[in-house]
C-alpha positions as a Markdown table, in Angstrom:
| # | Residue | x | y | z |
|---|---|---|---|---|
| 1 | Pro | -121.1 | 112.6 | -180.0 |
| 2 | Leu | -123.2 | 112.2 | -176.8 |
| 3 | Glu | -124.0 | 108.6 | -177.5 |
| 4 | Ser | -120.3 | 107.8 | -177.5 |
| 5 | Leu | -119.9 | 109.1 | -173.9 |
| 6 | Ile | -120.6 | 107.3 | -170.7 |
| 7 | Thr | -122.9 | 109.6 | -168.7 |
| 8 | Ile | -124.6 | 109.6 | -165.4 |
| 9 | Glu | -127.9 | 109.6 | -167.2 |
| 10 | Glu | -126.9 | 106.4 | -169.1 |
| 11 | Ala | -125.7 | 104.8 | -165.9 |
| 12 | Lys | -129.0 | 105.7 | -164.2 |
| 13 | Lys | -131.0 | 104.0 | -167.0 |
| 14 | Ser | -129.0 | 100.8 | -166.7 |
| 15 | Glu | -130.1 | 97.7 | -164.8 |
| 16 | Ile | -127.9 | 98.7 | -161.8 |
| 17 | Gly | -128.8 | 102.3 | -162.1 |
| 18 | His | -132.5 | 101.6 | -161.4 |
| 19 | Tyr | -131.6 | 100.6 | -157.9 |
| 20 | Val | -129.7 | 103.9 | -157.2 |
| 21 | Thr | -132.6 | 105.9 | -155.9 |
| 22 | Asn | -132.5 | 109.5 | -154.7 |
| 23 | Glu | -132.6 | 108.2 | -151.2 |
| 24 | Leu | -129.6 | 106.0 | -151.8 |
| 25 | Glu | -127.7 | 108.7 | -153.6 |
| 26 | Lys | -128.1 | 111.0 | -150.5 |
| 27 | Lys | -126.3 | 108.3 | -148.4 |
| 28 | Leu | -123.4 | 107.8 | -150.8 |
| 29 | Tyr | -120.2 | 109.7 | -150.3 |
| 30 | Tyr | -119.4 | 109.6 | -154.0 |
| 31 | Pro | -122.8 | 109.2 | -155.6 |
| 32 | Lys | -121.9 | 109.9 | -159.2 |
| 33 | Phe | -118.5 | 108.2 | -159.1 |
| 34 | Ser | -120.0 | 105.1 | -157.4 |
| 35 | Leu | -122.8 | 104.9 | -160.0 |
| 36 | Leu | -120.3 | 105.1 | -162.9 |
| 37 | Thr | -118.1 | 102.5 | -161.1 |
| 38 | Ala | -121.0 | 100.1 | -160.7 |
| 39 | Phe | -122.1 | 100.7 | -164.3 |
| 40 | Leu | -118.6 | 100.0 | -165.6 |
| 41 | Met | -118.3 | 96.8 | -163.5 |
| 42 | Asp | -121.6 | 95.6 | -165.0 |
| 43 | Glu | -120.4 | 96.4 | -168.5 |
| 44 | Ile | -117.1 | 94.5 | -167.9 |
| 45 | Asp | -119.2 | 91.5 | -166.8 |
| 46 | Lys | -121.3 | 91.6 | -170.0 |
| 47 | Gly | -118.2 | 90.9 | -172.0 |
| 48 | Asn | -118.9 | 90.7 | -175.7 |
| 49 | Lys | -122.5 | 91.8 | -175.1 |
| 50 | Ser | -121.5 | 95.2 | -173.7 |
| 51 | Lys | -121.9 | 98.3 | -175.9 |
| 52 | Trp | -118.7 | 99.5 | -174.2 |
| 53 | Lys | -116.5 | 96.3 | -174.8 |
| 54 | Phe | -114.2 | 98.2 | -177.0 |
| 55 | Tyr | -113.4 | 100.6 | -174.1 |
| 56 | Val | -113.5 | 98.3 | -171.1 |
| 57 | Asp | -111.0 | 96.0 | -172.7 |
| 58 | Phe | -108.5 | 98.9 | -172.6 |
| 59 | Leu | -108.9 | 99.6 | -168.9 |
| 60 | Pro | -105.8 | 99.0 | -166.8 |
| 61 | Ser | -105.0 | 95.5 | -165.5 |
| 62 | Asn | -102.5 | 96.8 | -162.9 |
| 63 | Tyr | -103.5 | 99.4 | -160.3 |
| 64 | Asp | -100.2 | 99.5 | -158.3 |
| 65 | Asn | -99.6 | 103.1 | -159.4 |
| 66 | Phe | -102.8 | 104.4 | -157.8 |
| 67 | Pro | -101.9 | 105.7 | -154.3 |
| 68 | Ile | -104.8 | 103.9 | -152.7 |
| 69 | Phe | -103.0 | 100.6 | -153.6 |
| 70 | Tyr | -99.5 | 101.7 | -152.5 |
| 71 | Lys | -97.6 | 99.1 | -150.5 |
| 72 | Glu | -96.1 | 99.8 | -147.1 |
| 73 | Lys | -92.7 | 100.8 | -148.7 |
| 74 | Glu | -94.4 | 103.5 | -150.9 |
| 75 | Leu | -96.5 | 104.7 | -148.0 |
| 76 | Asp | -93.4 | 105.1 | -145.9 |
| 77 | Tyr | -92.3 | 107.9 | -148.2 |
| 78 | Leu | -95.5 | 109.8 | -147.4 |
| 79 | Lys | -95.2 | 109.7 | -143.6 |
| 80 | Gly | -95.6 | 113.1 | -142.1 |
| 81 | Thr | -97.8 | 114.3 | -145.0 |
| 82 | Gln | -101.5 | 114.9 | -145.2 |
| 83 | Phe | -101.5 | 112.6 | -148.2 |
| 84 | Leu | -101.6 | 109.5 | -146.0 |
| 85 | Glu | -104.7 | 110.8 | -144.2 |
| 86 | Ser | -106.3 | 111.5 | -147.6 |
| 87 | Ile | -105.7 | 108.0 | -148.8 |
| 88 | Glu | -107.2 | 106.5 | -145.6 |
| 89 | Lys | -110.3 | 108.8 | -145.9 |
| 90 | Glu | -110.7 | 107.8 | -149.5 |
| 91 | Lys | -110.5 | 104.1 | -148.6 |
| 92 | Lys | -113.1 | 104.6 | -145.9 |
| 93 | Tyr | -115.6 | 106.4 | -148.1 |
| 94 | Ile | -115.2 | 103.9 | -151.0 |
| 95 | Lys | -115.8 | 101.1 | -148.5 |
| 96 | Glu | -119.0 | 102.8 | -147.2 |
| 97 | Asp | -120.3 | 103.3 | -150.7 |
| 98 | Tyr | -119.5 | 99.7 | -151.6 |
| 99 | Asn | -121.4 | 98.5 | -148.5 |
| 100 | Leu | -124.4 | 100.6 | -149.4 |
| 101 | Phe | -124.4 | 99.2 | -152.9 |
| 102 | Ala | -124.0 | 95.6 | -151.7 |
| 103 | Lys | -127.0 | 96.1 | -149.4 |
| 104 | Ser | -129.2 | 97.9 | -151.9 |
| 105 | Ile | -128.5 | 96.3 | -155.3 |
| 106 | Pro | -129.4 | 92.6 | -155.7 |
| 107 | Gly | -126.4 | 90.5 | -156.7 |
| 108 | Phe | -123.9 | 93.4 | -156.2 |
| 109 | Ala | -122.1 | 91.5 | -153.4 |
| 110 | Lys | -120.7 | 89.2 | -156.1 |
| 111 | Tyr | -118.1 | 92.0 | -156.6 |
| 112 | Asp | -115.6 | 92.4 | -153.8 |
| 113 | Leu | -114.5 | 95.7 | -152.2 |
| 114 | Asn | -111.0 | 95.5 | -153.9 |
| 115 | Tyr | -112.5 | 95.2 | -157.4 |
| 116 | Phe | -115.0 | 98.1 | -156.6 |
| 117 | Thr | -112.0 | 100.2 | -155.4 |
| 118 | Lys | -110.0 | 99.4 | -158.5 |
| 119 | Ile | -112.8 | 100.5 | -160.9 |
| 120 | Met | -113.6 | 103.5 | -158.7 |
| 121 | Glu | -110.0 | 104.6 | -159.1 |
| 122 | Val | -110.3 | 104.2 | -162.9 |
| 123 | Val | -113.4 | 106.4 | -162.8 |
| 124 | Phe | -111.7 | 109.0 | -160.5 |
| 125 | Ser | -108.7 | 109.2 | -162.9 |
| 126 | Arg | -110.7 | 109.3 | -166.2 |
| 127 | Val | -113.8 | 111.5 | -165.8 |
| 128 | Phe | -114.3 | 114.8 | -167.4 |
| 129 | Asn | -116.3 | 117.6 | -165.8 |
| 130 | Val | -118.3 | 119.3 | -168.6 |
| 131 | Lys | -121.5 | 121.3 | -169.0 |
| 132 | Ile | -124.2 | 119.7 | -171.1 |
| 133 | Leu | -127.3 | 121.8 | -171.7 |
| 134 | Asn | -126.2 | 124.2 | -169.0 |
| 135 | Lys | -126.0 | 121.4 | -166.4 |
| 136 | Arg | -122.6 | 120.4 | -164.9 |
| 137 | Glu | -122.0 | 116.7 | -165.5 |
| 138 | Ile | -119.2 | 114.2 | -165.1 |
| 139 | Ile | -118.7 | 111.9 | -168.0 |
| 140 | Val | -116.3 | 109.2 | -169.2 |
| 141 | Ala | -115.1 | 109.9 | -172.7 |
| 142 | Pro | -113.7 | 106.6 | -174.0 |
| 143 | Phe | -110.2 | 107.0 | -175.3 |
| 144 | Ala | -110.1 | 110.7 | -174.8 |
| 145 | Asp | -109.3 | 109.8 | -171.2 |
| 146 | Ile | -106.0 | 108.1 | -172.2 |
| 147 | Leu | -104.5 | 111.0 | -174.1 |
| 148 | Asn | -101.2 | 112.1 | -172.7 |
| 149 | His | -101.2 | 115.2 | -170.7 |
| 150 | Lys | -98.9 | 117.5 | -168.7 |
| 151 | Met | -99.2 | 120.2 | -166.1 |
| 152 | Pro | -100.2 | 122.9 | -166.7 |
| 153 | Ala | -102.6 | 121.6 | -169.1 |
| 154 | Asn | -102.2 | 122.7 | -172.7 |
| 155 | Thr | -105.8 | 121.8 | -173.5 |
| 156 | Phe | -109.3 | 122.5 | -172.5 |
| 157 | Trp | -112.4 | 120.4 | -173.0 |
| 158 | Asn | -116.1 | 120.7 | -172.8 |
| 159 | Phe | -119.3 | 119.6 | -174.5 |
| 160 | Asp | -120.7 | 121.6 | -177.4 |
| 161 | Asp | -124.5 | 121.6 | -177.2 |
| 162 | Lys | -124.8 | 122.8 | -180.9 |
| 163 | Thr | -122.9 | 119.8 | -182.3 |
| 164 | Asn | -124.0 | 117.5 | -179.4 |
| 165 | Ser | -120.3 | 116.5 | -179.0 |
| 166 | Phe | -117.5 | 116.4 | -176.5 |
| 167 | Phe | -114.3 | 118.1 | -177.6 |
| 168 | Ile | -110.7 | 118.7 | -176.6 |
| 169 | Lys | -108.9 | 121.7 | -177.9 |
| 170 | Ser | -105.3 | 122.7 | -177.7 |
| 171 | Lys | -104.6 | 126.1 | -176.1 |
| 172 | Ser | -101.6 | 126.5 | -178.4 |
| 173 | Asn | -100.0 | 124.9 | -181.4 |
| 174 | Ala | -98.5 | 121.5 | -180.6 |
| 175 | Ser | -95.4 | 120.1 | -182.3 |
| 176 | Arg | -95.4 | 116.7 | -183.9 |
| 177 | Gly | -95.0 | 114.0 | -181.1 |
| 178 | Glu | -95.6 | 116.6 | -178.4 |
C-alpha cells in the first residue's frame, strides 16, 4: 500500500523536506534523489523512533561494490572507457547537491559528504519509477528493492491506483528457486 512506500511527497512533508523549496530544487542536480537521500539519513538518525527502522536496518553496511567507491585498482580496469568520466561527473554532482543541502538545511552539515554519497548510492540503486495517479514518481519500496533480478528483467512493476498499491509481476512463470 502507498503508506508502505517512501515517496517524494512523504520526504517533502518531513522536517528536512520543509527546507527543500522549489528554488533549492531548481539548483540541485539530483533534486528527487537528494531529497530521498536526506530523508533516509534523517530516518537512520532517528533510530528506534523511525517509522522506517525495519527498513533502514537492512541497508548495506559496505559500499565497496558501488563504482563511485572503487579503489584505484578497480578504476584501472576502467581506463580508456567513458565509465571513468561518468563516475567523476556523478561525484561532482553529488558533492554540489550535498553542499547546497549543507548551506540550506540547518544542522545538515553534521553529515559528511562520504555518508551522503553512500546513502545517495543506496537511493540510486533501489528506487522504482512508477506512475501514481497519472504522475510519474520515483519511490523506494522497502524490501521489494532487494529482490534478486537478472537482465533482461523477467518482471515489471508499477503502482495500481485502484488498489492504492505498488506491485511487481512476473512476465512469465518462474521455477522454484529461480
